[in-house]
Structures are given as C-alpha cells and as structure tokens.
Amino acid sequence: MALYKVSRTDGCRYDEYDAIVVRATSEKAALEIATMGDERRYGDDVEWDAQFSGFERDGSNLKAEMILSAGPAGLILGSFNAG
C-alpha cells in the first residue's frame, strides 16, 4: 500500500476540504475513499452527503498523487477550511 494525497483541482470555499491523505492500494482506490458519502432520499429528491465536503461524487474535481509508505488502508490527514 501507499499514501495518496487527494486534492481539489478547483477553488475551495469555507467549510470544505481542499485535500486529504489516505492509504490505499491504488490511485483509483484513493479516489474511491475520497468520494465516499451517503445518498439521502427526501420523497422524490435525492441528495448526496459527501464525507469530505467539496469533493464531487464522481471525483471530477480531484487529483491523486502517490506518496510511498506501508500500513493499513484509511484516512491519514484531512485539510478542512472552516468558515
């Protein structure tokens, strides 16, 4: 496994993450961790509640960069812009 820094490719507002560091087996797995969240239904409306606010569900505003290291998969660091 390796460490991956997943960061935004667009601007960042208050109360959103601009980057996280995760341990994963691949760039794809790192992006899957970064885009985790819950789908919530309110009648006919569907809302996506991202675990890391500001990260698009499809990963379209993210890039992943590998940082070599050993250890189990999971979040290492989150960078959050409080407002």
XYZ file of C-alpha atoms in Angstrom:
83
model
C 0.000 0.000 0.000
C 0.978 3.605 -0.456
C -0.097 7.002 0.771
C -2.017 9.197 -1.666
C -2.630 12.907 -1.368
C -6.026 13.621 -2.915
C -6.530 17.320 -3.591
C -9.045 19.602 -5.248
C -8.406 20.921 -8.742
C -10.924 23.738 -8.345
C -11.381 26.518 -5.806
C -12.333 25.821 -2.230
C -14.860 27.647 -0.030
C -15.383 27.740 3.718
C -16.457 24.501 5.370
C -14.984 22.366 2.593
C -11.962 20.110 2.313
C -9.207 21.037 -0.110
C -7.081 17.902 0.414
C -6.820 14.636 2.321
C -4.140 11.960 2.637
C -5.233 8.325 2.509
C -3.515 4.936 2.462
C -4.741 2.831 -0.459
C -3.698 0.108 -2.895
C -4.005 2.327 -5.995
C -4.877 5.793 -7.253
C -8.366 4.502 -8.091
C -8.843 3.183 -4.532
C -7.629 6.537 -3.128
C -10.232 8.374 -5.201
C -12.914 5.899 -4.034
C -12.075 6.711 -0.393
C -12.125 10.449 -1.159
C -15.560 10.288 -2.811
C -17.307 8.285 -0.082
C -20.611 9.524 1.265
C -24.271 8.735 1.780
C -27.210 9.115 -0.548
C -30.221 10.570 1.242
C -33.777 10.443 -0.115
C -36.430 13.009 0.697
C -39.523 11.850 -1.164
C -38.592 12.040 -4.849
C -35.485 14.151 -4.152
C -32.065 12.513 -3.822
C -29.219 14.330 -2.093
C -25.560 13.297 -1.883
C -23.945 13.835 1.531
C -20.202 13.666 0.856
C -17.907 12.511 3.654
C -15.454 15.227 2.551
C -17.498 18.307 1.681
C -16.464 19.956 -1.571
C -15.273 16.698 -3.151
C -17.501 15.836 -6.131
C -19.171 12.418 -6.019
C -17.647 11.449 -9.390
C -14.162 12.742 -8.456
C -14.191 15.226 -11.333
C -12.572 17.981 -9.228
C -9.886 15.763 -7.662
C -6.396 14.511 -8.412
C -4.401 11.842 -6.571
C -0.629 11.810 -6.053
C 1.146 8.746 -4.620
C 3.335 9.048 -1.519
C 5.135 5.772 -0.726
C 4.542 4.189 2.701
C 3.391 0.954 4.341
C 0.378 0.283 6.582
C -3.386 -0.349 6.569
C -5.901 1.483 4.345
C -7.672 4.562 5.699
C -7.602 8.305 6.206
C -4.297 9.785 7.375
C -4.957 13.550 7.230
C -7.795 15.840 6.176
C -7.411 19.522 5.285
C -10.659 21.387 6.050
C -11.311 25.097 5.536
C -13.555 26.217 8.406
C -15.735 29.264 7.954
